Amino acid sequence: MDSLNSLIDGFGTALTPINLLWAVIGVLLGTAIGVLPGIGPAMAVALLLPVTYGLEPTGAFIMFAGIYYGAMFGGSTTSILLNTPGESAAVVAAIEGNPMAKSGRGAQALAAAAVGHFAGGLIGTMLLVALAPTIADLAVNIGAPDYFAIMVLAFIAVTSVLGSSRIRGLASLLIGLTIGLIGLDQMTGQQRLTFGSLQLADGVDVVIVAVGLFAIGEALWVAAHLRRHSAEPVPVGRPWLDKADVKRTWKPWLRGPFIGFPFGAIPAGGAEIPTFLSYVTEKRLSKHKKEFGKGAIEGVAGPESAASASAAGTLVSMLTLGLPTTAVAAVMLAAFQQYGIQPGPLLFEREPDLVWGLIASLFVGMVLLLVLNLPLAPVWAKLLRIPRPYLYAGILFFAGVGAYAVGGDALDLIILLIIGLLGFGMRRYGLPVLPAVIGVILGPAAEQQLRRALQISDGSVNGLVNTPFSVTVYTVIVILLAWPLLKKLITRRRNASA
């Protein structure tokens, strides 16, 4: 009841004209920036930090929250329409959203994503209000073996459901893990795969990898095929979801938040893991399995809902523990410190107006995002009417700008081109791109947690399975790996008995 009363007071703060204006500006800026490949919400918030020096803290954080959610939806827009994720949480949207767009259903994919973001954000924020103390306790108690088990689950899940075979999925994952090794060893400080280059000592940024594999690889692939057959502009199609689409998407919209929120609240990779797991879940549960990989709308609705709920989850550990679980949360933590405010257990007591105003603004931001972007879905989809040579020339330009903006180093553009050629080769030989991106994102963190767990147990492998949580996760992994074989055996027995 105290939380509900505090939330009502928060709405009183969030709905003042000036704070409502900051929320609108944040959502619009976030969506516009999210559409640019490589410039995601973390960079958007970081770039706008100096601009907010003159603002009072509540208004600044309400705008930051709008940027966060708006940028996540903007990233999904280019991910769906152009196969070019604006940020890492939008990677999964390209798997089914882009085939939908190519078949003239881009507006439906965008509408499914917009409603998914609304549902996920709404449910996620409600869970934030209700469960923040419990989730914070859970985050404190999870150790290195549990983190490593979660990441192994993500690796196995993504390689087992993507591509034409598990071998190709595993090969793609290994490529990503290898790229993730580039840079300094986090524990010893030794250089790995840097070829003596100081610029590579910090590793290859995941944004450059994602933009290279998706945007550059896709552009080169399309260019190679345009020489053989000229491409017609893709039809936009009807703008709204019909009853059949809603029937297929309402369950994924509701399932996504319960996958996304817990992963956002614990330090386990932000929105990337839950979007992948949501995709896996929807593929397992769908009655239209044959459509997956060709444009299944469930594969857009579920992950987008999970991503939005995960964004609400990241605020749990940041506000209650001062523990940032994503790049955006880390930038927002720096913003708190800029105002002389230290997030932690006492924040809700010391700054109740700011905290509950920020939480209430998440609800306001969700409504604004839906109202602004649902009618715009057909407008965004008209991007596909641009002739392919001009469209992909623009993608290459913005991909280059986005990659250069990451570090301001010309070497990043060379790395972008090399990874783009790698993406082209992966398409040529049927290797799915997504496991490689997963390997880059989670590989370094998985290695660190593995080594940490082994250090705690003095090198004993038992240290990886010494908690109930890790045992549960490994049980799920075994079921995932054994299920295809068990399914074949069950089918044979049924056929034999028939």
mmCIF file of C-alpha atoms in Angstrom, residues 5 7 13 45 55 71 95 149 179 224 230 236 258 274 321 342 375 409 435 452 458 493 496:
data_model
loop_
_atom_site.group_PDB
_atom_site.id
_atom_site.type_symbol
_atom_site.label_atom_id
_atom_site.label_comp_id
_atom_site.label_asym_id
_atom_site.label_seq_id
_atom_site.Cartn_x
_atom_site.Cartn_y
_atom_site.Cartn_z
ATOM 1 C CA ASN A 5 0.569 5.744 -2.385
ATOM 2 C CA LEU A 7 3.404 5.862 -6.979
ATOM 3 C CA THR A 13 5.295 14.800 -10.166
ATOM 4 C CA VAL A 45 22.035 9.349 -22.744
ATOM 5 C CA LEU A 55 17.941 20.937 -15.467
ATOM 6 C CA ALA A 71 15.881 4.338 -28.358
ATOM 7 C CA ILE A 95 15.366 -12.521 -37.311
ATOM 8 C CA ALA A 149 25.261 -21.111 -15.912
ATOM 9 C CA ILE A 179 36.184 -11.832 -31.539
ATOM 10 C CA ALA A 224 26.153 -9.088 -54.761
ATOM 11 C CA SER A 230 17.231 -5.981 -60.104
ATOM 12 C CA VAL A 236 4.366 -1.753 -47.606
ATOM 13 C CA PHE A 258 8.156 -12.467 -17.163
ATOM 14 C CA PRO A 274 15.970 -12.458 -22.304
ATOM 15 C CA LEU A 321 21.701 -1.237 -4.882
ATOM 16 C CA GLN A 342 23.980 8.068 -4.547
ATOM 17 C CA PRO A 375 0.330 5.441 -36.128
ATOM 18 C CA ASP A 409 39.122 6.081 -34.307
ATOM 19 C CA PRO A 435 25.135 -16.612 -32.298
ATOM 20 C CA ARG A 452 36.000 -16.372 -10.787
ATOM 21 C CA ASP A 458 40.404 -23.666 -5.808
ATOM 22 C CA ARG A 493 8.068 -45.820 -30.662
ATOM 23 C CA ALA A 496 6.358 -48.837 -34.237
#
